[in-house]
GROMACS .gro file of N, CA and C in nm:
model
  330
    1MET      N    1   0.091   1.947   1.413
    1MET     CA    2   0.214   1.877   1.384
    1MET      C    3   0.311   1.975   1.317
    2GLU      N    4   0.435   1.965   1.355
    2GLU     CA    5   0.537   2.055   1.302
    2GLU      C    6   0.572   2.020   1.157
    3MET      N    7   0.610   2.120   1.081
    3MET     CA    8   0.643   2.101   0.940
    3MET      C    9   0.759   2.003   0.922
    4ALA      N   10   0.858   2.009   1.010
    4ALA     CA   11   0.973   1.918   0.998
    4ALA      C   12   0.927   1.773   1.012
    5GLN      N   13   0.835   1.751   1.102
    5GLN     CA   14   0.784   1.616   1.123
    5GLN      C   15   0.699   1.571   1.002
    6ILE      N   16   0.622   1.661   0.947
    6ILE     CA   17   0.542   1.629   0.829
    6ILE      C   18   0.633   1.596   0.712
    7GLU      N   19   0.743   1.668   0.697
    7GLU     CA   20   0.838   1.640   0.590
    7GLU      C   21   0.899   1.501   0.605
    8ILE      N   22   0.925   1.460   0.728
    8ILE     CA   23   0.977   1.325   0.753
    8ILE      C   24   0.876   1.221   0.706
    9PHE      N   25   0.750   1.241   0.741
    9PHE     CA   26   0.645   1.148   0.697
    9PHE      C   27   0.629   1.151   0.545
   10LYS      N   28   0.640   1.268   0.487
   10LYS     CA   29   0.628   1.281   0.341
   10LYS      C   30   0.738   1.202   0.272
   11ASP      N   31   0.862   1.217   0.321
   11ASP     CA   32   0.974   1.142   0.262
   11ASP      C   33   0.954   0.992   0.278
   12LEU      N   34   0.905   0.951   0.394
   12LEU     CA   35   0.878   0.810   0.421
   12LEU      C   36   0.771   0.756   0.326
   13LEU      N   37   0.665   0.832   0.307
   13LEU     CA   38   0.557   0.791   0.217
   13LEU      C   39   0.603   0.784   0.072
   14ILE      N   40   0.684   0.879   0.030
   14ILE     CA   41   0.736   0.879  -0.107
   14ILE      C   42   0.826   0.757  -0.129
   15ALA      N   43   0.909   0.725  -0.031
   15ALA     CA   44   0.996   0.608  -0.042
   15ALA      C   45   0.913   0.480  -0.048
   16LYS      N   46   0.812   0.472   0.037
   16LYS     CA   47   0.724   0.354   0.039
   16LYS      C   48   0.650   0.341  -0.094
   17ARG      N   49   0.606   0.454  -0.151
   17ARG     CA   50   0.538   0.452  -0.280
   17ARG      C   51   0.631   0.399  -0.389
   18SER      N   52   0.755   0.441  -0.387
   18SER     CA   53   0.852   0.394  -0.486
   18SER      C   54   0.872   0.243  -0.475
   19GLN      N   55   0.882   0.193  -0.352
   19GLN     CA   56   0.897   0.049  -0.331
   19GLN      C   57   0.776  -0.027  -0.383
   20LEU      N   58   0.657   0.025  -0.354
   20LEU     CA   59   0.535  -0.040  -0.399
   20LEU      C   60   0.525  -0.041  -0.551
   21LEU      N   61   0.559   0.069  -0.613
   21LEU     CA   62   0.554   0.075  -0.759
   21LEU      C   63   0.650  -0.025  -0.822
   22GLU      N   64   0.766  -0.040  -0.761
   22GLU     CA   65   0.863  -0.138  -0.810
   22GLU      C   66   0.808  -0.280  -0.795
   23ARG      N   67   0.749  -0.310  -0.678
   23ARG     CA   68   0.691  -0.443  -0.656
   23ARG      C   69   0.574  -0.468  -0.749
   24LEU      N   70   0.490  -0.367  -0.769
   24LEU     CA   71   0.377  -0.382  -0.860
   24LEU      C   72   0.425  -0.411  -1.003
   25GLY      N   73   0.533  -0.348  -1.042
   25GLY     CA   74   0.590  -0.375  -1.173
   25GLY      C   75   0.637  -0.520  -1.186
   26LYS      N   76   0.699  -0.571  -1.080
   26LYS     CA   77   0.744  -0.710  -1.082
   26LYS      C   78   0.625  -0.806  -1.083
   27ILE      N   79   0.521  -0.770  -1.010
   27ILE     CA   80   0.400  -0.853  -1.009
   27ILE      C   81   0.340  -0.858  -1.148
   28GLU      N   82   0.332  -0.744  -1.213
   28GLU     CA   83   0.276  -0.739  -1.349
   28GLU      C   84   0.360  -0.824  -1.445
   29GLN      N   85   0.492  -0.818  -1.430
   29GLN     CA   86   0.579  -0.898  -1.515
   29GLN      C   87   0.555  -1.047  -1.492
   30SER      N   88   0.530  -1.086  -1.367
   30SER     CA   89   0.510  -1.227  -1.337
   30SER      C   90   0.376  -1.278  -1.388
   31LYS      N   91   0.283  -1.187  -1.419
   31LYS     CA   92   0.153  -1.227  -1.471
   31LYS      C   93   0.160  -1.265  -1.619
   32VAL      N   94   0.264  -1.219  -1.688
   32VAL     CA   95   0.276  -1.246  -1.831
   32VAL      C   96   0.320  -1.391  -1.849
   33ARG      N   97   0.232  -1.471  -1.910
   33ARG     CA   98   0.261  -1.612  -1.933
   33ARG      C   99   0.345  -1.626  -2.059
   34LYS      N  100   0.460  -1.688  -2.044
   34LYS     CA  101   0.550  -1.707  -2.157
   34LYS      C  102   0.535  -1.845  -2.217
   35GLU      N  103   0.479  -1.936  -2.139
   35GLU     CA  104   0.465  -2.074  -2.183
   35GLU      C  105   0.321  -2.118  -2.164
   36PRO      N  106   0.277  -2.217  -2.240
   36PRO     CA  107   0.141  -2.269  -2.219
   36PRO      C  108   0.133  -2.343  -2.085
   37LEU      N  109   0.011  -2.363  -2.037
   37LEU     CA  110  -0.008  -2.439  -1.914
   37LEU      C  111   0.050  -2.579  -1.929
   38ASP      N  112   0.102  -2.630  -1.820
   38ASP     CA  113   0.157  -2.765  -1.816
   38ASP      C  114   0.047  -2.866  -1.848
   39ALA      N  115   0.082  -2.976  -1.913
   39ALA     CA  116  -0.017  -3.078  -1.950
   39ALA      C  117  -0.069  -3.153  -1.827
   40ASP      N  118   0.009  -3.160  -1.723
   40ASP     CA  119  -0.029  -3.230  -1.599
   40ASP      C  120  -0.134  -3.147  -1.525
   41SER      N  121  -0.248  -3.209  -1.495
   41SER     CA  122  -0.357  -3.134  -1.431
   41SER      C  123  -0.319  -3.083  -1.291
   42SER      N  124  -0.238  -3.158  -1.218
   42SER     CA  125  -0.197  -3.110  -1.085
   42SER      C  126  -0.104  -2.989  -1.098
   43GLU      N  127  -0.021  -2.990  -1.201
   43GLU     CA  128   0.066  -2.875  -1.226
   43GLU      C  129  -0.017  -2.754  -1.269
   44GLN      N  130  -0.120  -2.777  -1.350
   44GLN     CA  131  -0.209  -2.669  -1.391
   44GLN      C  132  -0.279  -2.609  -1.270
   45ALA      N  133  -0.325  -2.696  -1.180
   45ALA     CA  134  -0.393  -2.649  -1.059
   45ALA      C  135  -0.300  -2.563  -0.976
   46GLN      N  136  -0.174  -2.605  -0.961
   46GLN     CA  137  -0.077  -2.528  -0.884
   46GLN      C  138  -0.048  -2.394  -0.951
   47GLU      N  139  -0.038  -2.395  -1.082
   47GLU     CA  140  -0.014  -2.270  -1.155
   47GLU      C  141  -0.131  -2.173  -1.137
   48LEU      N  142  -0.253  -2.226  -1.138
   48LEU     CA  143  -0.370  -2.141  -1.118
   48LEU      C  144  -0.375  -2.085  -0.976
   49VAL      N  145  -0.338  -2.165  -0.877
   49VAL     CA  146  -0.331  -2.117  -0.739
   49VAL      C  147  -0.226  -2.007  -0.729
   50ASN      N  148  -0.111  -2.030  -0.790
   50ASN     CA  149  -0.006  -1.929  -0.788
   50ASN      C  150  -0.054  -1.799  -0.852
   51HIS      N  151  -0.130  -1.811  -0.959
   51HIS     CA  152  -0.183  -1.692  -1.028
   51HIS      C  153  -0.280  -1.617  -0.936
   52GLU      N  154  -0.362  -1.691  -0.861
   52GLU     CA  155  -0.456  -1.628  -0.768
   52GLU      C  156  -0.382  -1.555  -0.656
   53VAL      N  157  -0.273  -1.614  -0.609
   53VAL     CA  158  -0.193  -1.549  -0.505
   53VAL      C  159  -0.132  -1.420  -0.558
   54VAL      N  160  -0.081  -1.424  -0.679
   54VAL     CA  161  -0.022  -1.304  -0.741
   54VAL      C  162  -0.129  -1.196  -0.757
   55ASP      N  163  -0.249  -1.235  -0.799
   55ASP     CA  164  -0.358  -1.138  -0.813
   55ASP      C  165  -0.394  -1.076  -0.678
   56ALA      N  166  -0.398  -1.157  -0.573
   56ALA     CA  167  -0.430  -1.105  -0.440
   56ALA      C  168  -0.322  -1.007  -0.394
   57LEU      N  169  -0.195  -1.041  -0.418
   57LEU     CA  170  -0.086  -0.950  -0.382
   57LEU      C  171  -0.097  -0.819  -0.459
   58ASP      N  172  -0.131  -0.829  -0.586
   58ASP     CA  173  -0.148  -0.711  -0.670
   58ASP      C  174  -0.257  -0.621  -0.614
   59ASP      N  175  -0.369  -0.680  -0.573
   59ASP     CA  176  -0.478  -0.603  -0.515
   59ASP      C  177  -0.436  -0.534  -0.385
   60MET      N  178  -0.369  -0.610  -0.298
   60MET     CA  179  -0.326  -0.553  -0.169
   60MET      C  180  -0.227  -0.439  -0.188
   61GLU      N  181  -0.132  -0.460  -0.278
   61GLU     CA  182  -0.031  -0.356  -0.303
   61GLU      C  183  -0.098  -0.233  -0.364
   62GLY      N  184  -0.194  -0.255  -0.452
   62GLY     CA  185  -0.265  -0.143  -0.514
   62GLY      C  186  -0.345  -0.063  -0.412
   63GLN      N  187  -0.408  -0.132  -0.318
   63GLN     CA  188  -0.483  -0.063  -0.213
   63GLN      C  189  -0.390   0.020  -0.124
   64GLU      N  190  -0.276  -0.039  -0.090
   64GLU     CA  191  -0.181   0.036  -0.008
   64GLU      C  192  -0.127   0.158  -0.084
   65LEU      N  193  -0.103   0.142  -0.212
   65LEU     CA  194  -0.057   0.255  -0.293
   65LEU      C  195  -0.161   0.366  -0.294
   66ASP      N  196  -0.288   0.331  -0.305
   66ASP     CA  197  -0.395   0.431  -0.300
   66ASP      C  198  -0.393   0.506  -0.167
   67LYS      N  199  -0.375   0.433  -0.057
   67LYS     CA  200  -0.373   0.496   0.076
   67LYS      C  201  -0.254   0.590   0.090
   68ILE      N  202  -0.141   0.550   0.035
   68ILE     CA  203  -0.022   0.637   0.039
   68ILE      C  204  -0.046   0.764  -0.041
   69ASN      N  205  -0.104   0.750  -0.159
   69ASN     CA  206  -0.133   0.868  -0.241
   69ASN      C  207  -0.233   0.961  -0.171
   70GLN      N  208  -0.331   0.904  -0.104
   70GLN     CA  209  -0.426   0.984  -0.028
   70GLN      C  210  -0.356   1.059   0.086
   71ALA      N  211  -0.264   0.991   0.154
   71ALA     CA  212  -0.189   1.056   0.263
   71ALA      C  213  -0.104   1.170   0.209
   72LEU      N  214  -0.042   1.149   0.094
   72LEU     CA  215   0.038   1.257   0.033
   72LEU      C  216  -0.052   1.374  -0.007
   73ASN      N  217  -0.172   1.345  -0.052
   73ASN     CA  218  -0.268   1.453  -0.083
   73ASN      C  219  -0.307   1.528   0.043
   74ARG      N  220  -0.325   1.456   0.155
   74ARG     CA  221  -0.358   1.524   0.282
   74ARG      C  222  -0.242   1.613   0.326
   75ILE      N  223  -0.120   1.569   0.300
   75ILE     CA  224  -0.005   1.655   0.334
   75ILE      C  225  -0.012   1.783   0.253
   76GLU      N  226  -0.038   1.771   0.124
   76GLU     CA  227  -0.046   1.889   0.038
   76GLU      C  228  -0.159   1.983   0.080
   77LYS      N  229  -0.270   1.927   0.127
   77LYS     CA  230  -0.385   2.007   0.168
   77LYS      C  231  -0.372   2.060   0.311
   78GLY      N  232  -0.272   2.010   0.384
   78GLY     CA  233  -0.252   2.056   0.521
   78GLY      C  234  -0.338   1.984   0.624
   79SER      N  235  -0.396   1.870   0.587
   79SER     CA  236  -0.481   1.796   0.681
   79SER      C  237  -0.420   1.664   0.726
   80PHE      N  238  -0.293   1.642   0.694
   80PHE     CA  239  -0.226   1.519   0.736
   80PHE      C  240  -0.215   1.515   0.888
   81GLY      N  241  -0.241   1.398   0.945
   81GLY     CA  242  -0.230   1.382   1.090
   81GLY      C  243  -0.359   1.414   1.163
   82VAL      N  244  -0.464   1.447   1.089
   82VAL     CA  245  -0.594   1.477   1.149
   82VAL      C  246  -0.690   1.367   1.106
   83CYS      N  247  -0.760   1.308   1.202
   83CYS     CA  248  -0.853   1.200   1.175
   83CYS      C  249  -0.967   1.249   1.085
   84VAL      N  250  -0.993   1.176   0.977
   84VAL     CA  251  -1.100   1.215   0.885
   84VAL      C  252  -1.238   1.183   0.943
   85GLU      N  253  -1.242   1.102   1.047
   85GLU     CA  254  -1.370   1.065   1.110
   85GLU      C  255  -1.412   1.167   1.216
   86CYS      N  256  -1.322   1.192   1.313
   86CYS     CA  257  -1.360   1.275   1.428
   86CYS      C  258  -1.292   1.411   1.431
   87GLY      N  259  -1.190   1.432   1.349
   87GLY     CA  260  -1.121   1.561   1.344
   87GLY      C  261  -1.013   1.579   1.449
   88GLU      N  262  -0.991   1.478   1.533
   88GLU     CA  263  -0.886   1.485   1.634
   88GLU      C  264  -0.751   1.452   1.569
   89ASP      N  265  -0.643   1.491   1.637
   89ASP     CA  266  -0.510   1.457   1.589
   89ASP      C  267  -0.486   1.307   1.597
   90ILE      N  268  -0.419   1.252   1.498
   90ILE     CA  269  -0.376   1.113   1.500
   90ILE      C  270  -0.244   1.110   1.574
   91SER      N  271  -0.229   1.017   1.668
   91SER     CA  272  -0.108   1.013   1.750
   91SER      C  273   0.016   0.985   1.665
   92ASP      N  274   0.128   1.040   1.711
   92ASP     CA  275   0.254   1.017   1.641
   92ASP      C  276   0.288   0.869   1.635
   93SER      N  277   0.259   0.797   1.744
   93SER     CA  278   0.291   0.655   1.746
   93SER      C  279   0.211   0.579   1.639
   94ARG      N  280   0.085   0.618   1.619
   94ARG     CA  281   0.004   0.553   1.513
   94ARG      C  282   0.060   0.588   1.376
   95LEU      N  283   0.095   0.713   1.354
   95LEU     CA  284   0.150   0.752   1.225
   95LEU      C  285   0.285   0.687   1.198
   96LYS      N  286   0.363   0.666   1.303
   96LYS     CA  287   0.491   0.596   1.284
   96LYS      C  288   0.467   0.452   1.245
   97ALA      N  289   0.363   0.390   1.301
   97ALA     CA  290   0.331   0.251   1.270
   97ALA      C  291   0.263   0.239   1.133
   98VAL      N  292   0.170   0.331   1.105
   98VAL     CA  293   0.093   0.330   0.980
   98VAL      C  294   0.093   0.472   0.925
   99PRO      N  295   0.199   0.511   0.855
   99PRO     CA  296   0.211   0.652   0.814
   99PRO      C  297   0.102   0.702   0.720
  100PHE      N  298   0.031   0.612   0.655
  100PHE     CA  299  -0.077   0.654   0.566
  100PHE      C  300  -0.213   0.650   0.634
  101SER      N  301  -0.214   0.633   0.765
  101SER     CA  302  -0.340   0.625   0.839
  101SER      C  303  -0.420   0.754   0.825
  102SER      N  304  -0.550   0.738   0.804
  102SER     CA  305  -0.637   0.855   0.791
  102SER      C  306  -0.728   0.871   0.913
  103VAL      N  307  -0.723   0.773   1.004
  103VAL     CA  308  -0.808   0.779   1.123
  103VAL      C  309  -0.726   0.753   1.248
  104CYS      N  310  -0.773   0.811   1.358
  104CYS     CA  311  -0.709   0.789   1.487
  104CYS      C  312  -0.739   0.646   1.534
  105ILE      N  313  -0.671   0.603   1.637
  105ILE     CA  314  -0.687   0.467   1.687
  105ILE      C  315  -0.828   0.444   1.740
  106GLN      N  316  -0.888   0.544   1.801
  106GLN     CA  317  -1.024   0.529   1.854
  106GLN      C  318  -1.124   0.505   1.742
  107CYS      N  319  -1.113   0.580   1.635
  107CYS     CA  320  -1.205   0.564   1.522
  107CYS      C  321  -1.176   0.433   1.447
  108ALA      N  322  -1.050   0.393   1.442
  108ALA     CA  323  -1.015   0.268   1.375
  108ALA      C  324  -1.072   0.148   1.451
  109ASP      N  325  -1.081   0.158   1.583
  109ASP     CA  326  -1.131   0.049   1.665
  109ASP      C  327  -1.283   0.040   1.663
  110SER      N  328  -1.350   0.148   1.624
  110SER     CA  329  -1.497   0.146   1.627
  110SER      C  330  -1.558   0.106   1.495
   0.00000   0.00000   0.00000
């Protein structure tokens, strides 16, 4: 892969990381309870469900952030765009769809 193309992916990954960090910050802020639970049990149940959804979003965003950081590390090491499973090049179309992908489509399907 050409350096110019790698730089484009690097910029894309850095921008995506910034967006994720901002969203994670907002998620963390929403976890801070400012008021006690509502006295109504149905309201409490809804608040608990909402809290579970926020936790799930936090986990998903954190996992994606880890993958982005790993991709940026692969760029620094010079192994970006190479499948960590089989060693073949990852297609440009896959990287455009999932820029933090560490495996080619064949390895991802198996």
